[in-house]
PDB file of C-alpha atoms and ligand atoms in Angstrom:
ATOM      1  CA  UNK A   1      43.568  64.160  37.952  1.00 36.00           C
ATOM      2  CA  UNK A   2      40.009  64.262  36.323  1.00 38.00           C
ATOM      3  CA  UNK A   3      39.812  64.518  32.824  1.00 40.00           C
ATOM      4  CA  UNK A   4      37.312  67.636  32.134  1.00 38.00           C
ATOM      5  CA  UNK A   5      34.327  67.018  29.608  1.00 41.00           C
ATOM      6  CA  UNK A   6      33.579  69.167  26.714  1.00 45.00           C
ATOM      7  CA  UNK A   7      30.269  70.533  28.363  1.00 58.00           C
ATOM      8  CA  UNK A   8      32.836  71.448  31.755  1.00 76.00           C
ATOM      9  CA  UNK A   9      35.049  73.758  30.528  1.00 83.00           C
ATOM     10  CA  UNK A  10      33.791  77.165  31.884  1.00 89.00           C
ATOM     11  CA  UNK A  11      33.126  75.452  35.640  1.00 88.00           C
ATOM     12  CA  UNK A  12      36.990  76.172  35.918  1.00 86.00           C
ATOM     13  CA  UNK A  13      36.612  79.909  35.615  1.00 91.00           C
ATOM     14  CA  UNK A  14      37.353  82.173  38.662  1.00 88.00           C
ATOM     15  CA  UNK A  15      34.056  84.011  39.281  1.00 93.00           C
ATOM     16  CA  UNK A  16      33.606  86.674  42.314  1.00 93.00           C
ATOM     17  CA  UNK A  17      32.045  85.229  45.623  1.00 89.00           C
ATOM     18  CA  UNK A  18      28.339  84.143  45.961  1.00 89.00           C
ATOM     19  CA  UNK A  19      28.260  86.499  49.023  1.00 87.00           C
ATOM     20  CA  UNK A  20      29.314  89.630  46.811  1.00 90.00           C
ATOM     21  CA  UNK A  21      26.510  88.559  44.456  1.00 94.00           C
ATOM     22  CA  UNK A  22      22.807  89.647  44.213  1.00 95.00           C
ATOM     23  CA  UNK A  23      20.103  87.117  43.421  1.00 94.00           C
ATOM     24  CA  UNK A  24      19.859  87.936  40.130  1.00 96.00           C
ATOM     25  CA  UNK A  25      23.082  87.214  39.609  1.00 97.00           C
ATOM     26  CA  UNK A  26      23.123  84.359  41.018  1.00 95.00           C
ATOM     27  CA  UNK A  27      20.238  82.879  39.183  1.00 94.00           C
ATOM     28  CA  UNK A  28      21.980  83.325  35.916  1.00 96.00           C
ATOM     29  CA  UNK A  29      19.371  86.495  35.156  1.00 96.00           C
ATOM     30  CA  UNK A  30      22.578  89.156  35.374  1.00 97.00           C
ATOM     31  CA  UNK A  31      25.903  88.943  34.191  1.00 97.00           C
ATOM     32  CA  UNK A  32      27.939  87.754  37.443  1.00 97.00           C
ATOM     33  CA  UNK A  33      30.729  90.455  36.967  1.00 97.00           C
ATOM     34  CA  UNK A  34      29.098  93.617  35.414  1.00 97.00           C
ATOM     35  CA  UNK A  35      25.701  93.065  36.475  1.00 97.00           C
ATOM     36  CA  UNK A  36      23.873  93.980  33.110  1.00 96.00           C
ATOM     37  CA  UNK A  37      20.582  92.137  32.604  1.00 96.00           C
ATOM     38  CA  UNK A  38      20.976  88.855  29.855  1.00 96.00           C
ATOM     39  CA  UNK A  39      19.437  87.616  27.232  1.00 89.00           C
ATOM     40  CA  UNK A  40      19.975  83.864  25.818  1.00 82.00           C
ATOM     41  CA  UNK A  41      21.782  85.054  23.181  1.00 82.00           C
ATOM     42  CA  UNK A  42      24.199  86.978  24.677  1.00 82.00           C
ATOM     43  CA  UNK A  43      24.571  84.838  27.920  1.00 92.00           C
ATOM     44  CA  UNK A  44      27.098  82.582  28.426  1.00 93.00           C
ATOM     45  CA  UNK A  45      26.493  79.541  30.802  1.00 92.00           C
ATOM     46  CA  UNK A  46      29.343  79.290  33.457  1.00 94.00           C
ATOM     47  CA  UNK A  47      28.051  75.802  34.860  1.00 92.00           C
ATOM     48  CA  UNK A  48      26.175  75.635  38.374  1.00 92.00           C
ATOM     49  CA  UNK A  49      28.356  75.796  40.955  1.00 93.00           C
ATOM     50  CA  UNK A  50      28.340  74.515  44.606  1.00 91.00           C
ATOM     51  CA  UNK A  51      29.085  76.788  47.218  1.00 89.00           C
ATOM     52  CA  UNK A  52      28.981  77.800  50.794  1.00 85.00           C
ATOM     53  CA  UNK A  53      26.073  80.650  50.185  1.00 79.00           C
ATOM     54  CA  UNK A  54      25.954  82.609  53.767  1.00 77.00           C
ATOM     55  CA  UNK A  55      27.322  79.937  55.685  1.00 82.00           C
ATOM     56  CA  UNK A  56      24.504  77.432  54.136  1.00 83.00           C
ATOM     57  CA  UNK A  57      26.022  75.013  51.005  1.00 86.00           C
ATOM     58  CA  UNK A  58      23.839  75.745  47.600  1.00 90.00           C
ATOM     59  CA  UNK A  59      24.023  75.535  44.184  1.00 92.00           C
ATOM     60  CA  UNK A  60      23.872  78.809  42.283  1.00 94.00           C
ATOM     61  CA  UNK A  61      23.561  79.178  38.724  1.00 94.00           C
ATOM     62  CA  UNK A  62      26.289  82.016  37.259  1.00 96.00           C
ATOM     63  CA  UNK A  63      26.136  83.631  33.537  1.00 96.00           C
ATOM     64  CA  UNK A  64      28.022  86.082  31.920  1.00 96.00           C
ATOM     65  CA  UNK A  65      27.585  88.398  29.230  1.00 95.00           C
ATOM     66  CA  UNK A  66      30.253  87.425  26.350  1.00 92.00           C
ATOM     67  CA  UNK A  67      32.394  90.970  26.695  1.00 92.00           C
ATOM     68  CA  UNK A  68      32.831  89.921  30.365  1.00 95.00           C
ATOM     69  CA  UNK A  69      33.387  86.206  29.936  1.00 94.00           C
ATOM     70  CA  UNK A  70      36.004  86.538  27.627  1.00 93.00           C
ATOM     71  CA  UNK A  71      38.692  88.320  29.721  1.00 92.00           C
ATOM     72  CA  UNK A  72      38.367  85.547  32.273  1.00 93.00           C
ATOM     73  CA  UNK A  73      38.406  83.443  29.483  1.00 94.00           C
ATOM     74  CA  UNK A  74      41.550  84.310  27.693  1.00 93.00           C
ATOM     75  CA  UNK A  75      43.225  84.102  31.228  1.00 93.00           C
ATOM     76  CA  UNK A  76      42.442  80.858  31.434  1.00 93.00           C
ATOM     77  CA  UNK A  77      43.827  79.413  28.189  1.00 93.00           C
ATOM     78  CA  UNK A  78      47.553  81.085  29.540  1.00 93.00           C
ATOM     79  CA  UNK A  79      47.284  79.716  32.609  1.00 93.00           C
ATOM     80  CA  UNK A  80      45.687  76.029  31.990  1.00 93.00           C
ATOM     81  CA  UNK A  81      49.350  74.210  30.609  1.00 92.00           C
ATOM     82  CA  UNK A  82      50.909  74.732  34.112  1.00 93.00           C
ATOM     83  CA  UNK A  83      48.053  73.032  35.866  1.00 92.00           C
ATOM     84  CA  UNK A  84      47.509  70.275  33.471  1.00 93.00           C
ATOM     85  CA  UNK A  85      49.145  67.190  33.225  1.00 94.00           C
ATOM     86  CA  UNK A  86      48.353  66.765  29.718  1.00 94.00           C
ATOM     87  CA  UNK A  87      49.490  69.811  28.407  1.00 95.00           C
ATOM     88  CA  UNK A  88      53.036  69.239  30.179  1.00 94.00           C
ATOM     89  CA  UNK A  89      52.960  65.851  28.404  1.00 94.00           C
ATOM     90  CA  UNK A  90      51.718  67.037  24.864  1.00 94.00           C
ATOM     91  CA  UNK A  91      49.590  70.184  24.544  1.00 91.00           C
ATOM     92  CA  UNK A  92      47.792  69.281  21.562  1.00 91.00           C
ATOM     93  CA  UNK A  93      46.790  66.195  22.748  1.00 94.00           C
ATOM     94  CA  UNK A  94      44.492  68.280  25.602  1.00 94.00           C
ATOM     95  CA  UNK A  95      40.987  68.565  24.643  1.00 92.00           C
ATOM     96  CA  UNK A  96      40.497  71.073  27.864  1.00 91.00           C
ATOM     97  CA  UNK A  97      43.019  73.419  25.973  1.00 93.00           C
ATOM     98  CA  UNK A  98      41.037  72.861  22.796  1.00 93.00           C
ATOM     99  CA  UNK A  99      37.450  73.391  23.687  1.00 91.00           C
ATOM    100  CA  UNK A 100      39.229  76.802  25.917  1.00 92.00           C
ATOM    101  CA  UNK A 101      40.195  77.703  22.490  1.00 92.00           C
ATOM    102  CA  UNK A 102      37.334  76.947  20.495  1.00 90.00           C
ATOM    103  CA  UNK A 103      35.138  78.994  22.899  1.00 89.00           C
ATOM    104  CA  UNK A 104      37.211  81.635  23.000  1.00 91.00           C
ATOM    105  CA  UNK A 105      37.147  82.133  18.845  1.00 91.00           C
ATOM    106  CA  UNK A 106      33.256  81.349  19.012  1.00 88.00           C
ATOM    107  CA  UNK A 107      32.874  84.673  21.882  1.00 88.00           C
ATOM    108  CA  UNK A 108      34.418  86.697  19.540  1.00 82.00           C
ATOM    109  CA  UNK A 109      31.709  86.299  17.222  1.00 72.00           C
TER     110      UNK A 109
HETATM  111 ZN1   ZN B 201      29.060  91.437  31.917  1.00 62.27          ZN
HETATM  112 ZN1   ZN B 202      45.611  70.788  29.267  1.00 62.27          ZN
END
């Protein structure tokens, strides 16, 4: 199992499908769930991602606004223990489950 950096975190969100997407969303210039136009400091940086784009592998470069990236978000930190190995052996030894948490206080800012 690989160990996730601090800077990886948010490449382990579920985001919809490229080919639901427009290009603007897929550039990072709209949020990639509700669509509204960012700014930096309300985007959040979801990590490029590697995909099949009509039938044609690409990178694509996903951003959400912070209302919409938390829900996902929040999911995430329930869900992590039962597919880590490190949380089943000792959750607060997992630095995954700590920089979830950390960005999860800081988007409530
Ligand atoms: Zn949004
Ligand atoms: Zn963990």
């Amino acid at each position: 199992m690989s160990t996730a950096t601090q800077s990886g975190q948010l490449a382990l969100l579920d985001l919809p499908v490229p080919a639901e997407l427009t290009a603007a969303q897929m550039r990072g210039a709209h949020c990639v769930w509700c669509a509204a136009e960012l700014h930096g400091a309300t985007a959040v940086d979801l990590e490029p991602r590697r995909d099949s784009i009509k039938g044609v592998p690409g990178r694509w470069y996903p951003r959400g606004c912070r209302r919409c990236t938390r829900k996902p978000l929040l999911m995430l930190v329930r869900t992590h223990p039962g597919t880590c190995e490190q949380c089943t052996d000792d959750a607060f030894l997992c630095e995954t489950r700590r920089a979830l948490r950390s960005l999860t206080l800081e988007l409530r800012r």
